[in-house]
Short mmCIF file of C-alpha atoms and ligand atoms in Angstrom, two decimals:
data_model
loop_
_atom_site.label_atom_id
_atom_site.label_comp_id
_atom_site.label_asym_id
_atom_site.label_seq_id
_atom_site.Cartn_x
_atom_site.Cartn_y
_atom_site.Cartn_z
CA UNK A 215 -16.58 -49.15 45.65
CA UNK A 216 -16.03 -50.64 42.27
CA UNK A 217 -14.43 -53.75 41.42
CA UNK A 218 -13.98 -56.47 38.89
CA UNK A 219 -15.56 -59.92 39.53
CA UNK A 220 -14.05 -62.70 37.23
CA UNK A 221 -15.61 -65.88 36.75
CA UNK A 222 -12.25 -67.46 35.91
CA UNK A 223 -11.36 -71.14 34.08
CA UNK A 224 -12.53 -70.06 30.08
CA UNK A 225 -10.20 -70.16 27.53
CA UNK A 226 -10.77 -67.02 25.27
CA UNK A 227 -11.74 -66.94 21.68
CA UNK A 228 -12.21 -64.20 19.11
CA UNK A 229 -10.74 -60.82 18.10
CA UNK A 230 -9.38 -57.40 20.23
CA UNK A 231 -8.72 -54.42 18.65
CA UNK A 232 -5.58 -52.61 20.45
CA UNK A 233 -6.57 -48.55 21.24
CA UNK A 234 -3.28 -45.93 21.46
CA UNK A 235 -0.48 -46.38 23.09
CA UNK A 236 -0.71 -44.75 26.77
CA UNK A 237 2.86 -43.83 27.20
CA UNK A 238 3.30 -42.10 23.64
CA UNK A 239 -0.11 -40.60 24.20
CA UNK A 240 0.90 -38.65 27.22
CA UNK A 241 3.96 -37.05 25.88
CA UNK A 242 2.38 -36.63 22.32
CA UNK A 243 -0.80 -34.26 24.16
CA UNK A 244 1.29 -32.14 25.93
CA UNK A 245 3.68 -31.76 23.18
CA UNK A 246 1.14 -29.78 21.59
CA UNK A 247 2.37 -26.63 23.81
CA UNK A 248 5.13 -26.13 21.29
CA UNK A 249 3.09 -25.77 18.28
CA UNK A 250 1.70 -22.87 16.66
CA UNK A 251 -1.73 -23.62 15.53
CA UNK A 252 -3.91 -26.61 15.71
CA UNK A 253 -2.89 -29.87 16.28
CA UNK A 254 -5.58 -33.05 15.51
CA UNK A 255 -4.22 -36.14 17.22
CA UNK A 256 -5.95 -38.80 16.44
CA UNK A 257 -5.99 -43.01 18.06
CA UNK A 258 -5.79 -41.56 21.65
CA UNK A 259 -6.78 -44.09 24.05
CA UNK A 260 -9.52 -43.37 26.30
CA UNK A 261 -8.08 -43.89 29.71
CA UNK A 262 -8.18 -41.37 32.73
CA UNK A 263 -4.10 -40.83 32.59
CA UNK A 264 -5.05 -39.13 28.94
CA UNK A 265 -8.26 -37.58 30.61
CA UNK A 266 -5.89 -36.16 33.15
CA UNK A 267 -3.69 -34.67 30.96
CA UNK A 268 -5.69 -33.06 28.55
CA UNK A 269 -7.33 -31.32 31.64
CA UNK A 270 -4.01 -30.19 32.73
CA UNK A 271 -3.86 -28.26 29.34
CA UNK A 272 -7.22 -26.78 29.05
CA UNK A 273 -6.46 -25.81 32.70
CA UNK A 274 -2.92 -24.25 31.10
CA UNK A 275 -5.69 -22.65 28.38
CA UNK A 276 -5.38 -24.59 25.53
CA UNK A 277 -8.81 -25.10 23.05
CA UNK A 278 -8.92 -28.74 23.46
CA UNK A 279 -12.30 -29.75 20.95
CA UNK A 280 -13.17 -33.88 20.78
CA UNK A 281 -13.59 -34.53 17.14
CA UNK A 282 -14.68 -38.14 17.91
CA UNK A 283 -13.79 -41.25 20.41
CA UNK A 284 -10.27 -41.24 19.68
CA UNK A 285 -9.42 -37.68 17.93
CA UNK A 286 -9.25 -34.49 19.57
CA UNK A 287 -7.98 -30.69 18.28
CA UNK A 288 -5.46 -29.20 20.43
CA UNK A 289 -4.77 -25.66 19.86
CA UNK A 290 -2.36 -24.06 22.15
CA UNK A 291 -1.71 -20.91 20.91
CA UNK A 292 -3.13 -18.53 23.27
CA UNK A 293 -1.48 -20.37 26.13
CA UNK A 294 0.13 -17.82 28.18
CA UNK A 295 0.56 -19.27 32.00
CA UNK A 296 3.40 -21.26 32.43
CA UNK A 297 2.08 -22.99 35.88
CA UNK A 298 0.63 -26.34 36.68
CA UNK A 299 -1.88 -26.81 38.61
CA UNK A 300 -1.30 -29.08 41.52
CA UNK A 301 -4.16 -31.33 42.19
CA UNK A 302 -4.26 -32.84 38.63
CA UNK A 303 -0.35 -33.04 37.95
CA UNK A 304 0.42 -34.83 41.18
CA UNK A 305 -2.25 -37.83 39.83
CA UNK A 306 0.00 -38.53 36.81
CA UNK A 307 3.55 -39.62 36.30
CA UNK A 308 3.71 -38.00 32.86
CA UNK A 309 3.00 -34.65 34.35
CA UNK A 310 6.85 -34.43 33.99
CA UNK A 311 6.61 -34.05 30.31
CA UNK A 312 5.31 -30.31 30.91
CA UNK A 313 8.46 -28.98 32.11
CA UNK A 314 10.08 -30.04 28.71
CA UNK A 315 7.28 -28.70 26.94
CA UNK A 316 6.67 -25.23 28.72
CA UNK A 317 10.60 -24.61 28.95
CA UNK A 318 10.55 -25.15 25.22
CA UNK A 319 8.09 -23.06 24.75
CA UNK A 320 7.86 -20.22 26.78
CA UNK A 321 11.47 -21.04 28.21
CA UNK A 322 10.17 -20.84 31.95
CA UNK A 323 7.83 -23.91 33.66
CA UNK A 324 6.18 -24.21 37.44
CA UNK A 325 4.83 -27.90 37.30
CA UNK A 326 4.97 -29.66 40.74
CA UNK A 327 6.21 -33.27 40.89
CA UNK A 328 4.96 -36.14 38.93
CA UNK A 329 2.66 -39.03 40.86
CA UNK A 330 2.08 -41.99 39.02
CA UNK A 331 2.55 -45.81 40.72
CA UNK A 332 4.68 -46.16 43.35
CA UNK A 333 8.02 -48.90 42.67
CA UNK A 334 10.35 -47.04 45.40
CA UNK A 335 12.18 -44.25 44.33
CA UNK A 336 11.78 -42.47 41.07
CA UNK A 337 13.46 -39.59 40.77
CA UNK A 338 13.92 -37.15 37.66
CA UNK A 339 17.44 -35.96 38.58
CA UNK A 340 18.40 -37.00 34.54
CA UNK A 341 15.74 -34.81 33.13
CA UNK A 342 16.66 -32.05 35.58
CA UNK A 343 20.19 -32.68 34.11
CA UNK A 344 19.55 -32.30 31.21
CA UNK A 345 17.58 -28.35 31.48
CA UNK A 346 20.32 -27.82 33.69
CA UNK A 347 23.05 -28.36 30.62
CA UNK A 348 20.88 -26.47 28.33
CA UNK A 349 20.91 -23.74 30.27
CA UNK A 350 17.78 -23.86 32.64
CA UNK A 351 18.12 -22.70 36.31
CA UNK A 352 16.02 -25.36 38.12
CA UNK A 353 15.11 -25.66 42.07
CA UNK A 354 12.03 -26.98 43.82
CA UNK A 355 10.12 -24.06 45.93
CA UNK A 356 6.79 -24.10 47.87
CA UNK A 357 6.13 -27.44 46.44
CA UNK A 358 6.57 -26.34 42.87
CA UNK A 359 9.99 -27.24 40.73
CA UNK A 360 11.11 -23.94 39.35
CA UNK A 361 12.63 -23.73 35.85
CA UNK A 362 13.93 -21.06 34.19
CA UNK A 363 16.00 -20.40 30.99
CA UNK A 364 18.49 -18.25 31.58
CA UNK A 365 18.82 -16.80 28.15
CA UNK A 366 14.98 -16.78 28.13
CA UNK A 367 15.54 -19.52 25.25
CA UNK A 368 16.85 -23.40 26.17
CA UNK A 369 20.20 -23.71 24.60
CA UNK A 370 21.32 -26.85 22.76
CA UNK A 371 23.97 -28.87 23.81
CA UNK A 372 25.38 -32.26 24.05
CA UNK A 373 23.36 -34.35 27.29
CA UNK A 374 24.46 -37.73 28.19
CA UNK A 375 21.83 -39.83 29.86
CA UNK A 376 23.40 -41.95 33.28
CA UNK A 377 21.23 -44.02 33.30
CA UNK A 378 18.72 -45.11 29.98
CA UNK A 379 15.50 -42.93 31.05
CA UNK A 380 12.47 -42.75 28.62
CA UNK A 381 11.01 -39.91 30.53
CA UNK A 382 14.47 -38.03 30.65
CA UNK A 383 14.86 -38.95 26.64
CA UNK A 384 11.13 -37.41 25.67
CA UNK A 385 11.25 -34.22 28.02
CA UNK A 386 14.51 -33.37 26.70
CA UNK A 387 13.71 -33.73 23.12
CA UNK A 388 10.29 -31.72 24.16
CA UNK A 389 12.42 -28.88 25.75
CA UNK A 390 14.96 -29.21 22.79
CA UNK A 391 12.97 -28.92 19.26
CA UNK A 392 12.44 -24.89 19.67
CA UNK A 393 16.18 -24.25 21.23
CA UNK A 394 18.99 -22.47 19.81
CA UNK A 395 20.93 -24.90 17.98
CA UNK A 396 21.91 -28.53 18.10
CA UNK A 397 20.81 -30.73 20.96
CA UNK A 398 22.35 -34.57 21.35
CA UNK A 399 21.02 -37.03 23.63
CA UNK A 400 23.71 -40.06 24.36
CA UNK A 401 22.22 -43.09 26.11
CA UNK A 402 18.75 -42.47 25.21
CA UNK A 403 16.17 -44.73 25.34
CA UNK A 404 15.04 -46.53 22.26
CA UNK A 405 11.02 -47.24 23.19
CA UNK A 406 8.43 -47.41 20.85
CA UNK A 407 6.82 -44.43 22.14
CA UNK A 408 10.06 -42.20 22.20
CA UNK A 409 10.57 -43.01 18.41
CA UNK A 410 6.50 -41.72 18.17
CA UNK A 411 6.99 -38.26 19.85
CA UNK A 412 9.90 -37.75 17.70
CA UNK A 413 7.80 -38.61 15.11
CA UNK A 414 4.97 -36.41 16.03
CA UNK A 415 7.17 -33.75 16.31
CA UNK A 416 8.98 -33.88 13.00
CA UNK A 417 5.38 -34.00 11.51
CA UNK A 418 5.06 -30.78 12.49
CA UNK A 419 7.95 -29.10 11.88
CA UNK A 420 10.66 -30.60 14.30
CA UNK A 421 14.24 -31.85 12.66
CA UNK A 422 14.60 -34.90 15.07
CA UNK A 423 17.37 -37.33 13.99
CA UNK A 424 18.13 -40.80 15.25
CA UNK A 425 15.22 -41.38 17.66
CA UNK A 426 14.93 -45.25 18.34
CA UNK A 427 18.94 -45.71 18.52
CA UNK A 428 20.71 -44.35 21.47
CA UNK A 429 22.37 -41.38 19.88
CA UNK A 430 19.15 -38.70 19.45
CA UNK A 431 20.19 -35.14 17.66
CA UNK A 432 17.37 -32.57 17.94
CA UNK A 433 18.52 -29.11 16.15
CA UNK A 434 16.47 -26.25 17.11
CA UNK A 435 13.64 -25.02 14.65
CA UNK A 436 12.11 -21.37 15.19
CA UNK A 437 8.11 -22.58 15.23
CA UNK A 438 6.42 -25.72 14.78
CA UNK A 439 2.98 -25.58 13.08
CA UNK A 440 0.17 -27.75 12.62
CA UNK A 441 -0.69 -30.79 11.58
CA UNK A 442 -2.72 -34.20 12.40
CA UNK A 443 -0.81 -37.22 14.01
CA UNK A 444 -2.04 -40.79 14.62
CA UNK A 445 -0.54 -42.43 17.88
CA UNK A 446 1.35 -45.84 17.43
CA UNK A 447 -1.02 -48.70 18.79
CA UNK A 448 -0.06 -49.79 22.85
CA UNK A 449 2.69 -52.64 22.65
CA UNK A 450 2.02 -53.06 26.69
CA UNK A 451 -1.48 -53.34 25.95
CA UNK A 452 -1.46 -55.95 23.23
CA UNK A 453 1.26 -57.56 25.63
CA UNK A 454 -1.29 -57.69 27.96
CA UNK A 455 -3.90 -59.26 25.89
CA UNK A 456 -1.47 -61.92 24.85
CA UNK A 457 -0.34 -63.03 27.78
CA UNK A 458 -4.30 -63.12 29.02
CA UNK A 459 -4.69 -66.26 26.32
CA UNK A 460 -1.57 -67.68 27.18
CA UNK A 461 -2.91 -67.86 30.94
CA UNK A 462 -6.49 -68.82 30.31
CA UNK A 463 -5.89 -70.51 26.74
CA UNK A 464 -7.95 -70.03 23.86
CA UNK A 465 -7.14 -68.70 20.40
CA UNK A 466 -7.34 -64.91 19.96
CA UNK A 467 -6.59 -62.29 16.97
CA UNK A 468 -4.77 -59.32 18.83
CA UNK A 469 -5.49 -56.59 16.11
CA UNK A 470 -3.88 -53.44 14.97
CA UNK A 471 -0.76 -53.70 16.63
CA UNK A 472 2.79 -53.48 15.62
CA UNK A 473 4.40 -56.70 15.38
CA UNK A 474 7.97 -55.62 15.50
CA UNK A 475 7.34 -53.95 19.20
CA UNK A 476 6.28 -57.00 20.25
CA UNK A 477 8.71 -59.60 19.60
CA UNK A 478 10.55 -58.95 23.33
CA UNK A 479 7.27 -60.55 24.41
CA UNK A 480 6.48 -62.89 21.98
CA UNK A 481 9.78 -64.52 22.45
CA UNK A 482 8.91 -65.42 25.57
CA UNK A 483 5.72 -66.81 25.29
CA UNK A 484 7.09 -68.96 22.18
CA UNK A 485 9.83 -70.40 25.18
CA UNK A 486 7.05 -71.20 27.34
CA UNK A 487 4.69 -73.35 24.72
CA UNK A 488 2.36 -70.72 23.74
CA UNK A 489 1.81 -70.09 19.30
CA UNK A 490 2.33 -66.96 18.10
CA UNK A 491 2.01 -66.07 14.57
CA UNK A 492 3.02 -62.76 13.32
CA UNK A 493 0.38 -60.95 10.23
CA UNK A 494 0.79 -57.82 8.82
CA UNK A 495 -0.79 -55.50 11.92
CA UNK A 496 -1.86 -58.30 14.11
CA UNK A 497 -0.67 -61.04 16.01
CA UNK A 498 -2.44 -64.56 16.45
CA UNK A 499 -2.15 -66.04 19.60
CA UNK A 500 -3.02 -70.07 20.75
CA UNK A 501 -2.47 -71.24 23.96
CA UNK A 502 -4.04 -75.24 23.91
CA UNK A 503 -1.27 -77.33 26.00
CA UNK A 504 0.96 -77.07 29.13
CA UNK A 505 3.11 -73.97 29.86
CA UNK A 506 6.90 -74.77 30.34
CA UNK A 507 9.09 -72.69 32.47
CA UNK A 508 11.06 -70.00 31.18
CA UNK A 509 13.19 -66.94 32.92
CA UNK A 510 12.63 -63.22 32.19
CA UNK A 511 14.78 -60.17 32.90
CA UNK A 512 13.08 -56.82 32.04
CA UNK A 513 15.33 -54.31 30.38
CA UNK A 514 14.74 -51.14 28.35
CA UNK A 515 13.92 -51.39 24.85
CA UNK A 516 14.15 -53.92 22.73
CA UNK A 517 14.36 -56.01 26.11
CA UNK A 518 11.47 -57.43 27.74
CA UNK A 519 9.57 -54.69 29.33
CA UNK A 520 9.12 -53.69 33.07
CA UNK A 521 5.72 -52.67 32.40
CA UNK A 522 4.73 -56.72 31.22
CA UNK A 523 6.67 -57.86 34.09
CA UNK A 524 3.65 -58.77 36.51
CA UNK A 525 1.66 -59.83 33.52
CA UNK A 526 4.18 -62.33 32.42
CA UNK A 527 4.31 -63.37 36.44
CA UNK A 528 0.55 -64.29 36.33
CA UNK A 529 1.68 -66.93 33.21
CA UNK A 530 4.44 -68.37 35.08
CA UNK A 531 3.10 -68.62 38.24
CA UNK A 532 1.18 -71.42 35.87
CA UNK A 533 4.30 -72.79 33.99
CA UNK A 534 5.89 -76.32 34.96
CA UNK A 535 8.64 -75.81 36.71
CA UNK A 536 10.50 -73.13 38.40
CA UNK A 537 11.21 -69.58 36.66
CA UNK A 538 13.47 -66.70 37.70
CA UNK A 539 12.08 -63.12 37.10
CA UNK A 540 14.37 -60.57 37.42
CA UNK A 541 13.18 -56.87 37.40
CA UNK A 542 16.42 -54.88 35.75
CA UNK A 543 14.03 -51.17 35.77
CA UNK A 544 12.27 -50.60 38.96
CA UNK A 545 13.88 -51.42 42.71
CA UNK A 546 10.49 -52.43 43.82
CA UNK A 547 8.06 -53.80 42.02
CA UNK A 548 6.99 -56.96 43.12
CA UNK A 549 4.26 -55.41 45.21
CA UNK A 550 1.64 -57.25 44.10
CA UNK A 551 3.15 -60.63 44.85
CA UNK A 552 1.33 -61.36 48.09
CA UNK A 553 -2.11 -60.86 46.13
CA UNK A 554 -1.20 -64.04 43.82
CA UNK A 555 -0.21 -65.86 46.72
CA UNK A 556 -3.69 -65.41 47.95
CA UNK A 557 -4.51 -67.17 44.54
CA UNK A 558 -2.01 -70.06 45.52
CA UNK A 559 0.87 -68.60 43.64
CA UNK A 560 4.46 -69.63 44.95
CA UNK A 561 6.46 -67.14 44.61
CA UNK A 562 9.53 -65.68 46.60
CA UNK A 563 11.08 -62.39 46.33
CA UNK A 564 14.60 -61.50 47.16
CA UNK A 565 15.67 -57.89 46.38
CA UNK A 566 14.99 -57.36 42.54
CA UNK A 567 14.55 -61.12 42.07
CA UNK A 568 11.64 -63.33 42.50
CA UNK A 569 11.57 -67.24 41.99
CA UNK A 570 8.19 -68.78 41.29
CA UNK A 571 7.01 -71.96 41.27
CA UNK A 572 4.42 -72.98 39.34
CA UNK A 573 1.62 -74.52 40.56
CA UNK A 574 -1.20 -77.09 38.88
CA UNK A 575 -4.17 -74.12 39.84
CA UNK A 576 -4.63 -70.39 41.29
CA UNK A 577 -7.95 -70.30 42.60
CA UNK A 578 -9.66 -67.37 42.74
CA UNK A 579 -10.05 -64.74 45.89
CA UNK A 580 -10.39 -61.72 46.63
CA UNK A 581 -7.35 -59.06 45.60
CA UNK A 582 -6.46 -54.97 45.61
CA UNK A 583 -4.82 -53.70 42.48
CA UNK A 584 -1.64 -51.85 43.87
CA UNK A 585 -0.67 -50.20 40.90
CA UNK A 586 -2.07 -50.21 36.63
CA UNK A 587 0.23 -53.30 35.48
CA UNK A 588 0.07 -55.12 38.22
CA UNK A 589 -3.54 -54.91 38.30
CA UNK A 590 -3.44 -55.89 34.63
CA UNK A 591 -1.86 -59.61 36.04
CA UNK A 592 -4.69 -59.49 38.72
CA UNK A 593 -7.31 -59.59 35.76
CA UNK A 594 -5.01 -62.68 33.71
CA UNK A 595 -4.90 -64.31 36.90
CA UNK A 596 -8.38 -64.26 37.59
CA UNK A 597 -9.07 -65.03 33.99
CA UNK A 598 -6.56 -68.85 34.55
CA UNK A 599 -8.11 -69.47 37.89
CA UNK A 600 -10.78 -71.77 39.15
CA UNK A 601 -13.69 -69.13 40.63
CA UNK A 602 -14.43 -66.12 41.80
CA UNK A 603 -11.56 -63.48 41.80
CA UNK A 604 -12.88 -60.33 43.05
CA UNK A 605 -10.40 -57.43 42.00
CA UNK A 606 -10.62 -53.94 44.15
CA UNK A 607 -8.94 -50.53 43.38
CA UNK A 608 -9.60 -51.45 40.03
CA UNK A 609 -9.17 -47.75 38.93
CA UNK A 610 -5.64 -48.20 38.65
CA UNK A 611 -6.65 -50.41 35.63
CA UNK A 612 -8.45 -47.82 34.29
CA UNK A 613 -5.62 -45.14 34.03
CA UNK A 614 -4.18 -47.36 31.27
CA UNK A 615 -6.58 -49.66 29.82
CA UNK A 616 -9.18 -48.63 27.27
CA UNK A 617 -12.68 -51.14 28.14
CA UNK A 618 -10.64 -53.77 29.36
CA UNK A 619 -14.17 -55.42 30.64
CA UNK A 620 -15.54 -55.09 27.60
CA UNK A 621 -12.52 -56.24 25.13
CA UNK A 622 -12.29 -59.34 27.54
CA UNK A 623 -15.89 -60.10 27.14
CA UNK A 624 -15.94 -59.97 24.03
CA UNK A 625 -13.66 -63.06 23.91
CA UNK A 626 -15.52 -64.88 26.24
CA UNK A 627 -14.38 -64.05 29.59
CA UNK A 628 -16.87 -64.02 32.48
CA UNK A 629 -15.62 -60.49 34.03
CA UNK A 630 -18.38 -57.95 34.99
CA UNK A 631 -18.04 -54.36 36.80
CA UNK A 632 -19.52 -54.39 40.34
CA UNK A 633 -20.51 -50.77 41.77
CA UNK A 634 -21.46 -50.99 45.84
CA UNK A 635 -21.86 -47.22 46.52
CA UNK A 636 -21.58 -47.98 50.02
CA UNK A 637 -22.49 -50.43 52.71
CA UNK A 638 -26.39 -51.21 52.93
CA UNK A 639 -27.16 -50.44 49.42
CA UNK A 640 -27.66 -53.03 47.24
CA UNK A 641 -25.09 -53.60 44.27
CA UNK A 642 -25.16 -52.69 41.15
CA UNK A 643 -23.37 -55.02 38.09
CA UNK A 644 -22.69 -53.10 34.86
N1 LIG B 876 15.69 -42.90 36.61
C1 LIG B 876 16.60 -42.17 37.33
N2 LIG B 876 16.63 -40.82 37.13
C2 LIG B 876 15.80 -40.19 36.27
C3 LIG B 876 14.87 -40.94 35.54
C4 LIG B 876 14.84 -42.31 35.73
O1 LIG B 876 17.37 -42.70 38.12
O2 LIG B 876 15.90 -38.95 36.15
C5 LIG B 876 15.65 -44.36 36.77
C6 LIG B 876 14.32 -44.84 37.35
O3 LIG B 876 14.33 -44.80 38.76
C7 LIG B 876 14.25 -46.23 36.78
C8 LIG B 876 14.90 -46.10 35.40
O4 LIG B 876 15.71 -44.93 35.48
O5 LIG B 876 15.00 -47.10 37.56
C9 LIG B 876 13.98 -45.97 34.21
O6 LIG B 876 13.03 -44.94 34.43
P1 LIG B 876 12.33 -44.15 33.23
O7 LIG B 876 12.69 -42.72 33.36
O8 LIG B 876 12.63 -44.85 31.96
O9 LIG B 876 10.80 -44.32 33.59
P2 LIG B 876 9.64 -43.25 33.48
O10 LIG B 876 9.89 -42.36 32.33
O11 LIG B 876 9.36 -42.62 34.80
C10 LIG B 876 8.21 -44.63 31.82
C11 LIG B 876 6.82 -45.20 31.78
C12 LIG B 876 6.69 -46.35 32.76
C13 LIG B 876 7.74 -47.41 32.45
C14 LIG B 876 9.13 -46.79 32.37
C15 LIG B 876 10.20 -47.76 31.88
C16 LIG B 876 5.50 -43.25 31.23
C17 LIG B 876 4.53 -42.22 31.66
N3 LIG B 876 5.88 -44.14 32.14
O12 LIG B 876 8.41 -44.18 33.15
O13 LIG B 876 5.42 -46.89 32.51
O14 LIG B 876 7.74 -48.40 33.44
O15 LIG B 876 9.13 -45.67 31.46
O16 LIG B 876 9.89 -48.27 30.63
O17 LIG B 876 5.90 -43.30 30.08
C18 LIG B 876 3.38 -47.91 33.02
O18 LIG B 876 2.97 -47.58 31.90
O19 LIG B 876 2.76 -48.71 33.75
C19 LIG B 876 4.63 -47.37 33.52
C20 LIG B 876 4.96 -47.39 34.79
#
């Protein structure tokens, strides 16, 4: 077993540099499937999710070559096979992004369903909507979902979005850039990293309009080619690292980020006492006195996001005064509350709402990540409390954040890797 042990109580001091964003990276890698030639992608984060799906496209029989830590050379010309295969696509939400890209490209896709971390329910009925108006025969068989272009080409067409989906915006711009003709998204999502594929794409041939507003028109190019692409730095990530200081204190230099994508966040933390000072690609952040209360609702972009939602729990459980989170994405995720209560967190959960109280102290015990963010907030509450926090099923973490021991050391946190490789034997600390 591997785990994190956190010698909580030190403020943090110093400098982290931000990696890729995790989300854009996943839909930018298998976005290479529509391009003729070679693509070099370069500020890809090194966490297993990208691991995972860069597998699932050498599997597919792309020439995937690692220039260095963060650059790799995807050529996907001489993919012919149009099927996933299922071990590695059922470990990874983003697996979903393949039917958008192998519809688009070879108009036909076998790619079982997505995994990723479980908040209740999370259906794709929007993407499937969207194929479906552009022409795509799709049904779920043997385990597989089945889709087909009918005209052996996706069609464009006008697809409005029930409900704001970043995964439904991205697969149908994926499946959309090589159609026939004009697609429009209505009610698309606005994100950070849905504004970066569109990017990516247009860098290499694409003519995406309007990504980042909620009105996306994609009209249909014969053949992308080429190109290099740098990924847009993680604003969940830097989130992450921000609200670390503002639970622990200290004074840290969150580098090569972009400011702009973080000011849902930094709003907050300004409510609740904590300095933030905007540079050009960093953010400084200085947490010395109390934290006041403050509530939160998380809401697609520019809202606050879901995927800070636990983090920002970790601060308030901290904060004078009672807080009101309300979770406006997922039905259920709030999973991880009974870990900080183990920490002395108050907190009560009704439905989509929870109500914490903030205490003087967590103090530190021993906790199971149940899913990446949450065990994010494990880590920032182990990093505020007094003692020992012991954090399990820490490769959740790891799907999504690039040396998170080692970028929190480097601040000053007292937060080693444990390895027990099972009972009897001694452990190891790395
Ligand atoms: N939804 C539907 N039907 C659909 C698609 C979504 O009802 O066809 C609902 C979902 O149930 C949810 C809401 O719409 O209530 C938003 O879901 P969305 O499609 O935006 O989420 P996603 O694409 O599955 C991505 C991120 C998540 C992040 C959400 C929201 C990736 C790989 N995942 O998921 O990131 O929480 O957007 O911003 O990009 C994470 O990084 O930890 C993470 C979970």
């Amino acid at each position: 077993m591997t785990k994190y042990v956190i010698h909580g109580g030190r403020p943090l001091f110093g400098e982290i540099d931000i990696s890729g964003a995790k989300n854009a990276a996943v839909a930018i890698i298998p976005a290479a499937l529509l391009v003729d030639g070679v693509c070099r992608i370069e500020n890809i984060p090194q966490i297993s999710d990208v691991t995972l799906i860069l597998n699932i496209l050498q599997d597919l029989g792309a020439d995937v070559r690692t220039v260095n830590r963060t650059t790799v050379d995807i050529d996907c010309s001489h993919i012919r096979n149009a099927r996933v295969p299922e071990e590695l696509a059922r470990k990874i939400r983003a697996s979903y992004y393949l039917i958008g890209a192998l519809l688009g490209r070879f108009g036909s896709a076998e790619v079982p369903p997505p995994g990723g971390c479980d908040f209740g329910g999370r259906p794709i009925d929007q993407h499937i909507k969207g194929f479906v108006a552009m022409g795509a025969d799709v049904d779920v068989q043997g385990g597989y979902i089945h889709a087909r272009a009918r005209a052996g080409r996706m069609q464009g067409t006008q697809v409005y979005l029930d409900i704001v989906s970043v995964g439904a915006t991205m697969n149908i711009m994926l499946s959309a850039v090589l159609a026939q003709g004009m697609t429009v998204i209505e009610n698309a999502a606005k994100e950070p990293h849905v504004v970066d594929l569109a990017n990516f794409l247009n860098s290499m041939g694409a003519d995406i309009m309007g990504a980042g507003t909620d009105v996306i028109k994609i009209r249909g190019v014969a053949r992308l080619s080429g190109g290099s692409y740098s990924i847009i730095p993680d604003q969940i990530e830097a989130g992450t690292y921000m609200a670390a200081v503002a639970a622990a204190g200290g004074e840290v230099l969150v580098k090569n980020v972009i400011p702009k994508h973080l000011e849902c966040i930094t709003a907050k933390l300004l409510e609740m006492g904590v300095a933030v000072e905007e540079r050009d690609d960093a953010v400084l952040v200085c947490r010395t006195g109390n934290l006041t209360r403050t509530n939160v609702k998380t809401l697609p972009y520019p809202g606050f996001p879901t995927d800070m939602q636990p983090q920002i729990a970790a601060i308030l459980c901290l904060a004078e005064g009672t807080s009101v989170l309300t979770e406006g994405v997922w039905d259920n995720r709030y999973r991880y509350v009974d870990e900080f209560r183990r920490m002395g967190a108050q907190i009560q959960v009704d439905g989509k709402i929870a109500v914490i109280e903030g205490v003087e102290k967590l103090t530190g015990a021993r906790i199971r990540a149940c899913d990446l963010r949450a065990g994010a907030a494990m880590v920032i509450a182990g990093l505020a409390a007094q003692g020992t926090t012991e954090i399990s099923n820490i490769y959740h973490i790891e799907r999504g954040y690039e040396d998170i021991v080692r970028k929190l050391s480097g601040v000053g946190a007292d937060i080693r890797v444990v390895v027990t490789p099972d009972a009897g034997k001694q452990a190891q600390v790395g």
